[in-house]
Amino acid sequence: MKNNILKSAALMGMLATGVFSVAPAYSASVSLGGYTFEPPPTPGSPNATGVATGLQFSQFTYVGTGSDNYPVGYQQGNPQNNGGKSFSADQFSPDSSINPNNSNADGYFSFSITKLPQLASFSLTGLEFVTQPNGNASPTNILIRSSLDGFTNNLFASALGSKNVWTPFSTPLSLNDLSGITFRIYPFGQNNNNGAKNLDIDNVFVKGSTTPVPTPALLPGLIAMGAGVWRKRKAEQAAEAEAEA
């Protein structure tokens, strides 16, 4: 009898604390959003598109001493993706000694992702984009860093493609249980000592998954069921005690 009482008490305790709450649903690794730079507004937009429910993307920006060609004008976009517009800037670091605290010398592209209250967290599994070094005064390399370590270590580093040619890039990521993150894309390196200028970037998208906040949807029904079990067991115990007497 004592064991039965303990089991019943344990059941009620589990119900009261929500142990039987519905587990959070994890979405599969899919596109969570990104930037195509297509209008509206005219002449192009730095706003994200295709943003997953529960996430918020910042505008895509350039930070540095050059110009970001917005709203003055966007460059022609990647023809492999139906043309349109791309995002461009014209002043980056001439070498690989990137100082995250000196955007005057080391310009970069940037965007941020944050979760809204309905999400417990999000994870990122990949980042895709295309670039075009534009003309002789264009950068030769690119690297990507994040706010998770103060923009210290590289998540991705590569040589850029040929001048005046759109080159796709795709890098795997393993960034889990995030509430927010900022990416910086640092082009750098000189072509023929002409400076690291004039880079077009297009179709910037991240892949990953989201985790909603757990919802105890079954809790009221389970509590009612547990109360019924408790009452039934108490009646059985009373009958057993009466029979023993």
PDB file of C-alpha atoms in Angstrom:
ATOM      1  CA  MET A   1       0.000   0.000   0.000  1.00  0.00           C
ATOM      2  CA  LYS A   2       2.829   2.374   0.868  1.00  0.00           C
ATOM      3  CA  ASN A   3       4.367   1.907  -2.593  1.00  0.00           C
ATOM      4  CA  ASN A   4       1.041   2.687  -4.250  1.00  0.00           C
ATOM      5  CA  ILE A   5       0.701   5.865  -2.218  1.00  0.00           C
ATOM      6  CA  LEU A   6       4.227   6.939  -3.182  1.00  0.00           C
ATOM      7  CA  LYS A   7       3.554   6.243  -6.856  1.00  0.00           C
ATOM      8  CA  SER A   8       0.350   8.271  -6.762  1.00  0.00           C
ATOM      9  CA  ALA A   9       2.106  11.134  -5.013  1.00  0.00           C
ATOM     10  CA  ALA A  10       4.909  11.047  -7.568  1.00  0.00           C
ATOM     11  CA  LEU A  11       2.356  11.187 -10.398  1.00  0.00           C
ATOM     12  CA  MET A  12       0.670  14.223  -8.887  1.00  0.00           C
ATOM     13  CA  GLY A  13       4.042  15.882  -8.373  1.00  0.00           C
ATOM     14  CA  MET A  14       4.988  15.336 -12.008  1.00  0.00           C
ATOM     15  CA  LEU A  15       1.674  16.784 -13.147  1.00  0.00           C
ATOM     16  CA  ALA A  16       1.974  19.786 -10.867  1.00  0.00           C
ATOM     17  CA  THR A  17       5.467  20.618 -12.093  1.00  0.00           C
ATOM     18  CA  GLY A  18       4.621  20.204 -15.747  1.00  0.00           C
ATOM     19  CA  VAL A  19       6.826  17.191 -16.452  1.00  0.00           C
ATOM     20  CA  PHE A  20       4.260  16.069 -18.993  1.00  0.00           C
ATOM     21  CA  SER A  21       4.389  19.389 -20.866  1.00  0.00           C
ATOM     22  CA  VAL A  22       4.594  19.183 -24.624  1.00  0.00           C
ATOM     23  CA  ALA A  23       8.209  18.999 -25.796  1.00  0.00           C
ATOM     24  CA  PRO A  24       9.416  21.826 -28.090  1.00  0.00           C
ATOM     25  CA  ALA A  25       9.224  21.113 -31.810  1.00  0.00           C
ATOM     26  CA  TYR A  26      12.482  21.485 -33.686  1.00  0.00           C
ATOM     27  CA  SER A  27      12.239  22.639 -37.308  1.00  0.00           C
ATOM     28  CA  ALA A  28      14.435  20.959 -39.901  1.00  0.00           C
ATOM     29  CA  SER A  29      17.453  22.812 -41.302  1.00  0.00           C
ATOM     30  CA  VAL A  30      15.965  25.212 -43.853  1.00  0.00           C
ATOM     31  CA  SER A  31      16.477  28.751 -45.100  1.00  0.00           C
ATOM     32  CA  LEU A  32      15.797  31.144 -42.233  1.00  0.00           C
ATOM     33  CA  GLY A  33      15.955  34.302 -44.336  1.00  0.00           C
ATOM     34  CA  GLY A  34      18.347  36.530 -46.227  1.00  0.00           C
ATOM     35  CA  TYR A  35      18.917  39.405 -48.607  1.00  0.00           C
ATOM     36  CA  THR A  36      18.311  39.741 -52.358  1.00  0.00           C
ATOM     37  CA  PHE A  37      18.454  43.571 -52.390  1.00  0.00           C
ATOM     38  CA  GLU A  38      15.545  43.812 -54.806  1.00  0.00           C
ATOM     39  CA  PRO A  39      13.181  46.807 -54.742  1.00  0.00           C
ATOM     40  CA  PRO A  40      10.860  48.064 -53.412  1.00  0.00           C
ATOM     41  CA  PRO A  41      11.921  50.555 -52.308  1.00  0.00           C
ATOM     42  CA  THR A  42      13.670  51.906 -55.373  1.00  0.00           C
ATOM     43  CA  PRO A  43      16.500  51.579 -56.268  1.00  0.00           C
ATOM     44  CA  GLY A  44      17.029  48.572 -53.998  1.00  0.00           C
ATOM     45  CA  SER A  45      16.356  47.268 -50.522  1.00  0.00           C
ATOM     46  CA  PRO A  46      18.673  46.357 -47.623  1.00  0.00           C
ATOM     47  CA  ASN A  47      15.785  44.575 -45.877  1.00  0.00           C
ATOM     48  CA  ALA A  48      15.659  40.810 -45.367  1.00  0.00           C
ATOM     49  CA  THR A  49      13.218  38.551 -47.173  1.00  0.00           C
ATOM     50  CA  GLY A  50      11.838  35.084 -46.460  1.00  0.00           C
ATOM     51  CA  VAL A  51      12.391  35.487 -42.719  1.00  0.00           C
ATOM     52  CA  ALA A  52      11.340  32.483 -40.621  1.00  0.00           C
ATOM     53  CA  THR A  53       8.610  32.924 -38.019  1.00  0.00           C
ATOM     54  CA  GLY A  54      10.037  34.004 -34.684  1.00  0.00           C
ATOM     55  CA  LEU A  55      13.185  35.626 -36.107  1.00  0.00           C
ATOM     56  CA  GLN A  56      14.089  39.229 -36.824  1.00  0.00           C
ATOM     57  CA  PHE A  57      16.790  40.288 -39.303  1.00  0.00           C
ATOM     58  CA  SER A  58      18.457  43.700 -39.307  1.00  0.00           C
ATOM     59  CA  GLN A  59      19.060  45.665 -42.471  1.00  0.00           C
ATOM     60  CA  PHE A  60      22.156  44.664 -44.432  1.00  0.00           C
ATOM     61  CA  THR A  61      24.717  47.440 -43.988  1.00  0.00           C
ATOM     62  CA  TYR A  62      28.213  48.559 -44.900  1.00  0.00           C
ATOM     63  CA  VAL A  63      30.421  50.013 -42.158  1.00  0.00           C
ATOM     64  CA  GLY A  64      33.552  51.873 -43.216  1.00  0.00           C
ATOM     65  CA  THR A  65      34.863  54.992 -44.918  1.00  0.00           C
ATOM     66  CA  GLY A  66      33.651  54.119 -48.407  1.00  0.00           C
ATOM     67  CA  SER A  67      30.121  54.369 -49.749  1.00  0.00           C
ATOM     68  CA  ASP A  68      27.525  51.609 -49.722  1.00  0.00           C
ATOM     69  CA  ASN A  69      25.787  52.880 -52.872  1.00  0.00           C
ATOM     70  CA  TYR A  70      22.521  53.167 -50.963  1.00  0.00           C
ATOM     71  CA  PRO A  71      20.306  55.006 -51.596  1.00  0.00           C
ATOM     72  CA  VAL A  72      22.492  56.497 -54.351  1.00  0.00           C
ATOM     73  CA  GLY A  73      22.219  53.296 -56.370  1.00  0.00           C
ATOM     74  CA  TYR A  74      22.707  49.556 -56.348  1.00  0.00           C
ATOM     75  CA  GLN A  75      24.862  47.643 -58.803  1.00  0.00           C
ATOM     76  CA  GLN A  76      23.531  45.082 -61.263  1.00  0.00           C
ATOM     77  CA  GLY A  77      22.803  41.808 -59.467  1.00  0.00           C
ATOM     78  CA  ASN A  78      23.939  38.264 -60.122  1.00  0.00           C
ATOM     79  CA  PRO A  79      22.631  37.220 -63.573  1.00  0.00           C
ATOM     80  CA  GLN A  80      22.592  33.577 -62.432  1.00  0.00           C
ATOM     81  CA  ASN A  81      19.746  34.587 -60.127  1.00  0.00           C
ATOM     82  CA  ASN A  82      17.688  36.616 -62.605  1.00  0.00           C
ATOM     83  CA  GLY A  83      19.815  39.726 -62.311  1.00  0.00           C
ATOM     84  CA  GLY A  84      18.161  42.425 -60.262  1.00  0.00           C
ATOM     85  CA  LYS A  85      20.246  44.337 -57.754  1.00  0.00           C
ATOM     86  CA  SER A  86      23.234  43.651 -55.536  1.00  0.00           C
ATOM     87  CA  PHE A  87      24.752  45.509 -52.588  1.00  0.00           C
ATOM     88  CA  SER A  88      28.078  47.252 -53.164  1.00  0.00           C
ATOM     89  CA  ALA A  89      30.757  49.156 -51.277  1.00  0.00           C
ATOM     90  CA  ASP A  90      34.122  50.587 -52.239  1.00  0.00           C
ATOM     91  CA  GLN A  91      36.567  50.652 -49.323  1.00  0.00           C
ATOM     92  CA  PHE A  92      37.996  47.660 -47.439  1.00  0.00           C
ATOM     93  CA  SER A  93      41.217  46.557 -45.742  1.00  0.00           C
ATOM     94  CA  PRO A  94      44.270  46.307 -48.037  1.00  0.00           C
ATOM     95  CA  ASP A  95      45.614  43.356 -45.994  1.00  0.00           C
ATOM     96  CA  SER A  96      44.523  40.505 -43.715  1.00  0.00           C
ATOM     97  CA  SER A  97      45.359  42.228 -40.416  1.00  0.00           C
ATOM     98  CA  ILE A  98      41.714  42.919 -39.593  1.00  0.00           C
ATOM     99  CA  ASN A  99      41.028  45.052 -36.520  1.00  0.00           C
ATOM    100  CA  PRO A 100      37.383  44.614 -35.456  1.00  0.00           C
ATOM    101  CA  ASN A 101      37.564  47.911 -33.550  1.00  0.00           C
ATOM    102  CA  ASN A 102      38.741  50.019 -36.494  1.00  0.00           C
ATOM    103  CA  SER A 103      36.119  50.177 -39.225  1.00  0.00           C
ATOM    104  CA  ASN A 104      37.803  53.269 -40.675  1.00  0.00           C
ATOM    105  CA  ALA A 105      40.664  51.056 -41.839  1.00  0.00           C
ATOM    106  CA  ASP A 106      38.841  47.737 -42.151  1.00  0.00           C
ATOM    107  CA  GLY A 107      35.400  48.190 -43.669  1.00  0.00           C
ATOM    108  CA  TYR A 108      32.870  45.356 -43.666  1.00  0.00           C
ATOM    109  CA  PHE A 109      29.346  44.256 -44.524  1.00  0.00           C
ATOM    110  CA  SER A 110      27.139  43.392 -41.558  1.00  0.00           C
ATOM    111  CA  PHE A 111      23.775  41.946 -40.567  1.00  0.00           C
ATOM    112  CA  SER A 112      22.181  40.645 -37.367  1.00  0.00           C
ATOM    113  CA  ILE A 113      19.629  37.978 -36.453  1.00  0.00           C
ATOM    114  CA  THR A 114      17.684  37.926 -33.180  1.00  0.00           C
ATOM    115  CA  LYS A 115      14.934  35.689 -31.852  1.00  0.00           C
ATOM    116  CA  LEU A 116      11.487  36.923 -30.857  1.00  0.00           C
ATOM    117  CA  PRO A 117       9.786  35.813 -27.596  1.00  0.00           C
ATOM    118  CA  GLN A 118       7.970  32.840 -29.169  1.00  0.00           C
ATOM    119  CA  LEU A 119      11.303  31.086 -29.794  1.00  0.00           C
ATOM    120  CA  ALA A 120      13.456  29.407 -27.179  1.00  0.00           C
ATOM    121  CA  SER A 121      16.483  29.579 -29.486  1.00  0.00           C
ATOM    122  CA  PHE A 122      17.709  29.117 -33.038  1.00  0.00           C
ATOM    123  CA  SER A 123      20.648  27.320 -34.636  1.00  0.00           C
ATOM    124  CA  LEU A 124      22.569  28.059 -37.823  1.00  0.00           C
ATOM    125  CA  THR A 125      23.941  25.378 -40.134  1.00  0.00           C
ATOM    126  CA  GLY A 126      25.084  27.350 -43.165  1.00  0.00           C
ATOM    127  CA  LEU A 127      25.665  30.705 -44.851  1.00  0.00           C
ATOM    128  CA  GLU A 128      25.451  31.293 -48.612  1.00  0.00           C
ATOM    129  CA  PHE A 129      26.213  34.325 -50.774  1.00  0.00           C
ATOM    130  CA  VAL A 130      27.682  35.380 -54.117  1.00  0.00           C
ATOM    131  CA  THR A 131      30.265  38.096 -54.788  1.00  0.00           C
ATOM    132  CA  GLN A 132      31.766  39.959 -57.714  1.00  0.00           C
ATOM    133  CA  PRO A 133      35.091  41.833 -57.436  1.00  0.00           C
ATOM    134  CA  ASN A 134      34.292  44.830 -59.593  1.00  0.00           C
ATOM    135  CA  GLY A 135      37.178  46.145 -61.698  1.00  0.00           C
ATOM    136  CA  ASN A 136      40.923  46.446 -61.104  1.00  0.00           C
ATOM    137  CA  ALA A 137      40.613  48.143 -57.715  1.00  0.00           C
ATOM    138  CA  SER A 138      38.784  45.251 -56.067  1.00  0.00           C
ATOM    139  CA  PRO A 139      39.604  43.073 -53.026  1.00  0.00           C
ATOM    140  CA  THR A 140      41.107  39.620 -53.465  1.00  0.00           C
ATOM    141  CA  ASN A 141      39.968  37.743 -50.340  1.00  0.00           C
ATOM    142  CA  ILE A 142      37.106  37.513 -47.889  1.00  0.00           C
ATOM    143  CA  LEU A 143      36.547  36.337 -44.321  1.00  0.00           C
ATOM    144  CA  ILE A 144      33.538  36.143 -42.012  1.00  0.00           C
ATOM    145  CA  ARG A 145      33.404  36.672 -38.250  1.00  0.00           C
ATOM    146  CA  SER A 146      30.644  36.853 -35.651  1.00  0.00           C
ATOM    147  CA  SER A 147      29.711  38.618 -32.429  1.00  0.00           C
ATOM    148  CA  LEU A 148      29.859  35.316 -30.508  1.00  0.00           C
ATOM    149  CA  ASP A 149      33.573  35.857 -29.841  1.00  0.00           C
ATOM    150  CA  GLY A 150      33.813  39.604 -30.383  1.00  0.00           C
ATOM    151  CA  PHE A 151      34.641  39.218 -34.106  1.00  0.00           C
ATOM    152  CA  THR A 152      37.996  37.667 -33.251  1.00  0.00           C
ATOM    153  CA  ASN A 153      38.111  34.317 -35.078  1.00  0.00           C
ATOM    154  CA  ASN A 154      37.218  33.446 -38.643  1.00  0.00           C
ATOM    155  CA  LEU A 155      34.119  31.390 -39.363  1.00  0.00           C
ATOM    156  CA  PHE A 156      35.068  31.383 -43.040  1.00  0.00           C
ATOM    157  CA  ALA A 157      38.035  32.538 -45.123  1.00  0.00           C
ATOM    158  CA  SER A 158      38.566  32.264 -48.871  1.00  0.00           C
ATOM    159  CA  ALA A 159      39.998  33.893 -51.945  1.00  0.00           C
ATOM    160  CA  LEU A 160      37.429  35.776 -53.979  1.00  0.00           C
ATOM    161  CA  GLY A 161      36.679  34.796 -57.553  1.00  0.00           C
ATOM    162  CA  SER A 162      37.918  36.414 -60.737  1.00  0.00           C
ATOM    163  CA  LYS A 163      37.332  40.088 -61.391  1.00  0.00           C
ATOM    164  CA  ASN A 164      33.965  40.936 -62.932  1.00  0.00           C
ATOM    165  CA  VAL A 165      32.702  37.369 -62.389  1.00  0.00           C
ATOM    166  CA  TRP A 166      30.008  36.310 -59.917  1.00  0.00           C
ATOM    167  CA  THR A 167      31.282  33.502 -57.653  1.00  0.00           C
ATOM    168  CA  PRO A 168      29.034  31.568 -55.220  1.00  0.00           C
ATOM    169  CA  PHE A 169      30.177  30.705 -51.703  1.00  0.00           C
ATOM    170  CA  SER A 170      28.651  28.304 -49.195  1.00  0.00           C
ATOM    171  CA  THR A 171      30.074  27.662 -45.747  1.00  0.00           C
ATOM    172  CA  PRO A 172      28.793  25.190 -43.138  1.00  0.00           C
ATOM    173  CA  LEU A 173      28.114  26.528 -39.652  1.00  0.00           C
ATOM    174  CA  SER A 174      27.541  24.795 -36.330  1.00  0.00           C
ATOM    175  CA  LEU A 175      26.150  27.556 -34.133  1.00  0.00           C
ATOM    176  CA  ASN A 176      23.546  26.268 -31.699  1.00  0.00           C
ATOM    177  CA  ASP A 177      21.129  27.541 -29.043  1.00  0.00           C
ATOM    178  CA  LEU A 178      21.399  31.169 -30.122  1.00  0.00           C
ATOM    179  CA  SER A 179      19.319  34.126 -29.000  1.00  0.00           C
ATOM    180  CA  GLY A 180      21.085  36.560 -31.311  1.00  0.00           C
ATOM    181  CA  ILE A 181      24.125  36.961 -33.549  1.00  0.00           C
ATOM    182  CA  THR A 182      25.785  39.592 -35.747  1.00  0.00           C
ATOM    183  CA  PHE A 183      27.857  38.650 -38.776  1.00  0.00           C
ATOM    184  CA  ARG A 184      30.621  40.739 -40.306  1.00  0.00           C
ATOM    185  CA  ILE A 185      31.863  40.009 -43.813  1.00  0.00           C
ATOM    186  CA  TYR A 186      35.361  41.412 -44.317  1.00  0.00           C
ATOM    187  CA  PRO A 187      36.669  41.699 -47.899  1.00  0.00           C
ATOM    188  CA  PHE A 188      40.380  42.536 -48.044  1.00  0.00           C
ATOM    189  CA  GLY A 189      43.535  42.450 -50.187  1.00  0.00           C
ATOM    190  CA  GLN A 190      44.711  44.569 -53.107  1.00  0.00           C
ATOM    191  CA  ASN A 191      44.715  43.990 -56.846  1.00  0.00           C
ATOM    192  CA  ASN A 192      47.870  45.498 -58.366  1.00  0.00           C
ATOM    193  CA  ASN A 193      48.272  47.945 -55.462  1.00  0.00           C
ATOM    194  CA  ASN A 194      45.086  49.716 -56.492  1.00  0.00           C
ATOM    195  CA  GLY A 195      43.456  49.319 -53.083  1.00  0.00           C
ATOM    196  CA  ALA A 196      40.742  46.998 -51.823  1.00  0.00           C
ATOM    197  CA  LYS A 197      37.672  48.591 -53.345  1.00  0.00           C
ATOM    198  CA  ASN A 198      34.534  47.848 -55.337  1.00  0.00           C
ATOM    199  CA  LEU A 199      32.960  44.575 -54.255  1.00  0.00           C
ATOM    200  CA  ASP A 200      29.389  43.558 -55.081  1.00  0.00           C
ATOM    201  CA  ILE A 201      27.564  41.024 -52.882  1.00  0.00           C
ATOM    202  CA  ASP A 202      24.209  39.366 -53.535  1.00  0.00           C
ATOM    203  CA  ASN A 203      21.817  36.621 -52.388  1.00  0.00           C
ATOM    204  CA  VAL A 204      23.004  36.388 -48.776  1.00  0.00           C
ATOM    205  CA  PHE A 205      21.047  33.645 -46.974  1.00  0.00           C
ATOM    206  CA  VAL A 206      21.411  31.647 -43.767  1.00  0.00           C
ATOM    207  CA  LYS A 207      20.193  28.116 -43.094  1.00  0.00           C
ATOM    208  CA  GLY A 208      19.312  26.533 -39.792  1.00  0.00           C
ATOM    209  CA  SER A 209      16.469  25.632 -37.463  1.00  0.00           C
ATOM    210  CA  THR A 210      14.312  27.181 -34.752  1.00  0.00           C
ATOM    211  CA  THR A 211      13.106  25.877 -31.402  1.00  0.00           C
ATOM    212  CA  PRO A 212       9.765  27.219 -30.103  1.00  0.00           C
ATOM    213  CA  VAL A 213       9.182  27.878 -26.420  1.00  0.00           C
ATOM    214  CA  PRO A 214       7.710  24.691 -24.833  1.00  0.00           C
ATOM    215  CA  THR A 215       3.942  24.858 -24.369  1.00  0.00           C
ATOM    216  CA  PRO A 216       2.276  22.781 -21.581  1.00  0.00           C
ATOM    217  CA  ALA A 217      -0.782  22.160 -23.758  1.00  0.00           C
ATOM    218  CA  LEU A 218      -1.606  18.787 -22.197  1.00  0.00           C
ATOM    219  CA  LEU A 219      -1.154  19.856 -18.606  1.00  0.00           C
ATOM    220  CA  PRO A 220      -4.805  20.695 -17.682  1.00  0.00           C
ATOM    221  CA  GLY A 221      -6.103  17.385 -19.034  1.00  0.00           C
ATOM    222  CA  LEU A 222      -3.346  15.415 -17.365  1.00  0.00           C
ATOM    223  CA  ILE A 223      -4.001  17.087 -14.017  1.00  0.00           C
ATOM    224  CA  ALA A 224      -7.692  16.195 -14.243  1.00  0.00           C
ATOM    225  CA  MET A 225      -6.798  12.623 -15.163  1.00  0.00           C
ATOM    226  CA  GLY A 226      -4.327  12.421 -12.300  1.00  0.00           C
ATOM    227  CA  ALA A 227      -6.916  13.733  -9.841  1.00  0.00           C
ATOM    228  CA  GLY A 228      -9.315  10.993 -10.965  1.00  0.00           C
ATOM    229  CA  VAL A 229      -6.639   8.344 -10.496  1.00  0.00           C
ATOM    230  CA  TRP A 230      -5.875   9.761  -7.064  1.00  0.00           C
ATOM    231  CA  ARG A 231      -9.518   9.665  -5.954  1.00  0.00           C
ATOM    232  CA  LYS A 232      -9.933   6.117  -7.257  1.00  0.00           C
ATOM    233  CA  ARG A 233      -6.821   4.957  -5.442  1.00  0.00           C
ATOM    234  CA  LYS A 234      -7.940   6.597  -2.204  1.00  0.00           C
ATOM    235  CA  ALA A 235     -11.290   4.765  -2.455  1.00  0.00           C
ATOM    236  CA  GLU A 236      -9.462   1.474  -3.046  1.00  0.00           C
ATOM    237  CA  GLN A 237      -7.246   2.097  -0.031  1.00  0.00           C
ATOM    238  CA  ALA A 238     -10.279   2.835   2.150  1.00  0.00           C
ATOM    239  CA  ALA A 239     -11.959  -0.381   0.992  1.00  0.00           C
ATOM    240  CA  GLU A 240      -8.787  -2.381   1.678  1.00  0.00           C
ATOM    241  CA  ALA A 241      -8.505  -0.897   5.171  1.00  0.00           C
ATOM    242  CA  GLU A 242     -12.159  -1.701   5.907  1.00  0.00           C
ATOM    243  CA  ALA A 243     -11.721  -5.296   4.683  1.00  0.00           C
ATOM    244  CA  GLU A 244      -8.611  -5.774   6.834  1.00  0.00           C
ATOM    245  CA  ALA A 245     -10.502  -4.490   9.852  1.00  0.00           C
TER     246      ALA A 245
END
